[in-house]
Amino acid sequence: MEKKLSLTLVLILVLSLCFSPHTAASASQTALIPLPETGEMISGFKTVETGDMALINSKSVLFEHEKTGAKLLYIQNKDMDRSFDISFKTPALDNAGAIHVLEHMSISCSNKYPLKDLIFAILNQTYSTYANAYTRQNFTTYPVSSLSEEQLLKLTDVYLDSVYHPSVSNSKNLFSREAWRYELPDANAPLTLTGTVYNEMKGDLGNISSAAGQNVLHALFPGSIQSNIAAGIPDNIKELTYEQVMNFRNTYYHPSNSLMVLYGNVDYRRFLKHINDEFLSKYDKKEIAVETGKIAPLKEKAERTVKFPVAASSNTKNSSQIDYAFAFTDISEEDTVGLGILADILNQETSPVMEALKKSDIGGSYSVSFDAAFTQPILTFSAANADESKKAEFKMLIDNSMSNIISTGFDKTAVDAVISNTLLTNSNLAENRNTGVNLSMKIASMWANHGSLDYYNHLIKNIKTIKDKAEDNYFEKLLKKYIENNNHAALAITVPEAGLAEKLANTEKKHLSDLKAAMSKQELDKITADTKAYNEWNNQLPDPKIVESLQAVKIADLPEEVKTYKTNDSFTSDGVRLLSAEANVGETETSSLLFDTSAVPMKKLHYLQLYADLFGKLSTKNYTQKQLNTQKLRYLNNAEFHIANVTQNNARQYTPYFSISWMGIASEYDKQLSLVKEILLNTNFDNSKALLNLVRAQVSNLKSQYTNDPLSILLLRNLAQIDESSTYQNYISGLDYYNFLLKLEKDLVSNPKAAAAELKNINALILNKTNLVTTYAGNKNTIKNYEDSIKIITDALPKKKITSQDYGKLPKPALREGIAVDSTVQYNAISASYKKMGVAFTGKLLPIQTLIDQNYITPKLRFGYGAYVSIVSFNSNGILAASYRDPNIKETFEVYKGLPAYIKNMDLTQETLDRFILNAFSDYSAPRGELAGAESALLNCLSGEKAEDKLKILHEIKSTTVQDVKDSFAMFQSFIKNGSYSTVGSKQKLLENKDLFDEILSIK
Ligand SMILES: [Zn+2]
């Protein structure tokens, strides 16, 4: 399944400050099981080596299964969100996507668990915190996690059964569903071609940045399998056969070709025994030759230009992508880390190469990236929204810039800032959700691409060594060796061609109609019969006993508890609010300043957003742009500057804040505050050239975002109807803002002073200690320092009365809206607030969210119509249903319109409902890191949410009944009647469905 969207991520767009709780891990925490000595045998596994993983404060043990050679890495720590992952090395021998289809088929059904949608049952109906599978360059990986050890053991069994014991009876239908199939409901209907992976890849490759990535691979690795797309190209996927997939499986899905990673606080001995007894003991060691496609370094730099299809109406001027990429052969672990940091140094907005690029007018925005997830890793310089005729200038500029750096040297303070930042970020990996899953997949990638299993054990040590060597021109030497003296490089130019999108779409349509016209009646009858048989198979309901057999946790066992943090909430003598939370961490802390922006007049809101986008990017009284960038990197880790609404009372009221947040080391807190003060008080808005460059880059970034990630703009606009806070967010940061920037880009040339005056005005409206809130999360001993030091900021601010402005008349998108972008697939959404639907939010709705997705929407949309992902998200404001990479529009909305009838006619038992309850409970209580948890406690103080509220929701989830589900019928009726409907997709498809929309607009 490549990509399942996180709903938290989706909603973060509009609810940037609403957090969910998590249950206490401590209640059931058990002591860690002692680790074995090297050489010790446990259930057929030999202990090969033990080590430390400083990265996440853990121990690691590498086991090798004697009979098969299968490797298993156990990472031991106290994390209760335990995970298991199995990976196989899988070379992309062509572009037909056999690897990807196999991944989808494996995870859909197994011999012991013969469901047709196994992964969705795990995801939606078990006590799991993560379940997915990914096709990556050179490997396929299957990660799963749970808060319960019993449940993880069960899911390990399910996952291993999926990869080792595939379903026999469902196999051919699964291939039709996941790869491709013809559809012909009756002899008069048009012949169509669909399939989950086919549509997924149409969407995945349907944007210019993916096309550019492919172009780079072809240029760097001509004729090698390294240039193949492991996940498949639609035109090749439709040639794929069932037999090819099975052959691939028989070759590579073998224990001798596998790596397992087990993570967290578990009795690893039980896992080893189960894995050996049920699976590995049945296999013998096998030699499996895995092609890597490694080629001899190119002797001469290559150049390659390809066309990218866009609609006839698209503006193709300055819309190309130019990439200049370098490949590396046989690099050491340390240099791999070094090249990653080097790319970060070069990617800084004020690095010498970026400064030179910004002066050039070659492109709209630039980036430097490093990717080690290839046999031969790649470092790429990119210009997006570029003028393709300037390709030679781009290459020369980079070559010259690299030579200059090598002779004059990097600014060592800038280098040191990047390394410190890398070290702090990597030392706090456990703050992110799904730590075990994320780490396991990274380890699998290094194993598959470089054969290394201890890259992450050595990572912190390697960063520290590089830090020591930096003074001695380590990075300059790296540049000389890997860039200046490296001919294994290529210039790849990807150019949009207007009208090619329609041409290809029409060719595809014509191909299918010609195909149909040429078929005999007998052939047509066969396809009609196949379509019918497929649909019958697809509509068969799953056997509830199989879903039941996935369970290892009972509802009665679920702990109704919320982890609490000790918080202090006080005011300084002049009214600034100080909020702090004690976290059980070392020296790391996180802080934020929230300035009330309600005094900004409605007409000036886009200048407020611009102010936030520019914050810290212009020079100040005491720092040049470059010095400031270095200081920010050094002291404000993970810094974010944005407009965030804090909502009270279910989002019907909100306060807009300009939020400055960062992570740092407690002993440097004063330096962090002094730096923020410098930006707040002393920013120079009068440098019109710098301003123009930043506005241009922002326009380019937004333009790329709309084409590469259409879902973001779809949700922003669709949800704008849900409440006033979302209307505000859409207006301030969505298409209205983009159009404002396009105009500003022109105005800045004719009247540069006007914009500076507006920004100064915003700065004056924000700089105020009235309604200022400051937050701090860190260890107990550092909180006093926070309370004392915050004066650095507060003493410098004026105290003024705020006149709150009325934002009640902000424009909203049409209730039924189509938005045309360059895309070969669609993204559809419908949403409505509880207020509009006349109901109130309760935790009892949360199990219904997954129930309708799993039992109704996903079978119809994904398995029926081939839409890649269905998103259903209920939060405390309202409900949303959306489709991702969808071939259709009308059919999808028809499926949503069938929701009330589905609820009315559903045959639901409490036993079935209980499984959705388990999953909703697990979702709502998924843990986060210690600091992140403390931060969320602070935000809850701010929005007035109490621990009791969360306990109430947990209790409501647990007590959901069949009658509650039936009672939601009226809500869904109202959802369909009062919801807002939006689609982002190809212009042609939107026009074919124009009756569905009040308005269709195109993004310029
Ligand atoms: Zn996929």
PDB file of C-alpha atoms in Angstrom, residues 202 205-212 214 235 306-316 319 494-508 707-708 821-825 986 988:
ATOM      1  CA  LYS A 202      -1.060   7.127 -12.243  1.00  0.00           C
ATOM      2  CA  LEU A 205       3.849   9.623 -11.304  1.00  0.00           C
ATOM      3  CA  GLY A 206       1.368  12.241 -12.473  1.00  0.00           C
ATOM      4  CA  ASN A 207       3.297  15.260 -11.209  1.00  0.00           C
ATOM      5  CA  ILE A 208       6.381  16.965 -12.507  1.00  0.00           C
ATOM      6  CA  SER A 209       8.577  16.284  -9.500  1.00  0.00           C
ATOM      7  CA  SER A 210       8.133  12.484  -9.834  1.00  0.00           C
ATOM      8  CA  ALA A 211       8.707  12.727 -13.574  1.00  0.00           C
ATOM      9  CA  ALA A 212      11.891  14.708 -12.890  1.00  0.00           C
ATOM     10  CA  GLN A 214      12.607   9.350 -12.993  1.00  0.00           C
ATOM     11  CA  ASP A 235       1.575   1.594 -19.136  1.00  0.00           C
ATOM     12  CA  VAL A 306      11.991  14.670 -21.295  1.00  0.00           C
ATOM     13  CA  LYS A 307       8.517  16.113 -21.817  1.00  0.00           C
ATOM     14  CA  PHE A 308       5.909  16.073 -19.102  1.00  0.00           C
ATOM     15  CA  PRO A 309       2.250  16.126 -20.154  1.00  0.00           C
ATOM     16  CA  VAL A 310       0.061  18.988 -18.853  1.00  0.00           C
ATOM     17  CA  ALA A 311      -3.348  20.336 -19.911  1.00  0.00           C
ATOM     18  CA  ALA A 312      -3.704  22.675 -22.893  1.00  0.00           C
ATOM     19  CA  SER A 313      -4.769  25.496 -20.584  1.00  0.00           C
ATOM     20  CA  SER A 314      -1.664  25.212 -18.363  1.00  0.00           C
ATOM     21  CA  ASN A 315       0.860  27.990 -18.270  1.00  0.00           C
ATOM     22  CA  THR A 316       4.152  26.308 -19.155  1.00  0.00           C
ATOM     23  CA  SER A 319       7.470  25.654 -15.180  1.00  0.00           C
ATOM     24  CA  THR A 494      11.889  17.951 -17.409  1.00  0.00           C
ATOM     25  CA  VAL A 495       9.732  20.226 -19.541  1.00  0.00           C
ATOM     26  CA  PRO A 496       5.928  20.489 -19.388  1.00  0.00           C
ATOM     27  CA  GLU A 497       4.134  20.318 -22.729  1.00  0.00           C
ATOM     28  CA  ALA A 498       0.711  21.943 -22.903  1.00  0.00           C
ATOM     29  CA  GLY A 499      -1.993  19.804 -24.480  1.00  0.00           C
ATOM     30  CA  LEU A 500      -0.070  16.549 -24.120  1.00  0.00           C
ATOM     31  CA  ALA A 501      -2.249  15.518 -21.144  1.00  0.00           C
ATOM     32  CA  GLU A 502      -5.449  15.605 -23.234  1.00  0.00           C
ATOM     33  CA  LYS A 503      -3.675  13.898 -26.108  1.00  0.00           C
ATOM     34  CA  LEU A 504      -2.578  10.998 -23.890  1.00  0.00           C
ATOM     35  CA  ALA A 505      -5.984  10.747 -22.196  1.00  0.00           C
ATOM     36  CA  ASN A 506      -7.705  10.639 -25.593  1.00  0.00           C
ATOM     37  CA  THR A 507      -5.226   8.081 -26.916  1.00  0.00           C
ATOM     38  CA  GLU A 508      -5.995   5.900 -23.912  1.00  0.00           C
ATOM     39  CA  THR A 707       0.596  20.211  -8.484  1.00  0.00           C
ATOM     40  CA  ASN A 708       2.558  17.706  -6.389  1.00  0.00           C
ATOM     41  CA  VAL A 821      -4.794  21.245 -11.676  1.00  0.00           C
ATOM     42  CA  ASP A 822      -2.394  19.227 -13.827  1.00  0.00           C
ATOM     43  CA  SER A 823      -3.352  15.753 -12.716  1.00  0.00           C
ATOM     44  CA  THR A 824      -4.396  12.491 -14.300  1.00  0.00           C
ATOM     45  CA  VAL A 825      -6.406  11.453 -11.234  1.00  0.00           C
ATOM     46  CA  SER A 986      -7.950  17.249 -14.355  1.00  0.00           C
ATOM     47  CA  GLN A 988     -11.231  17.602 -18.694  1.00  0.00           C
TER      48      GLN A 988
END
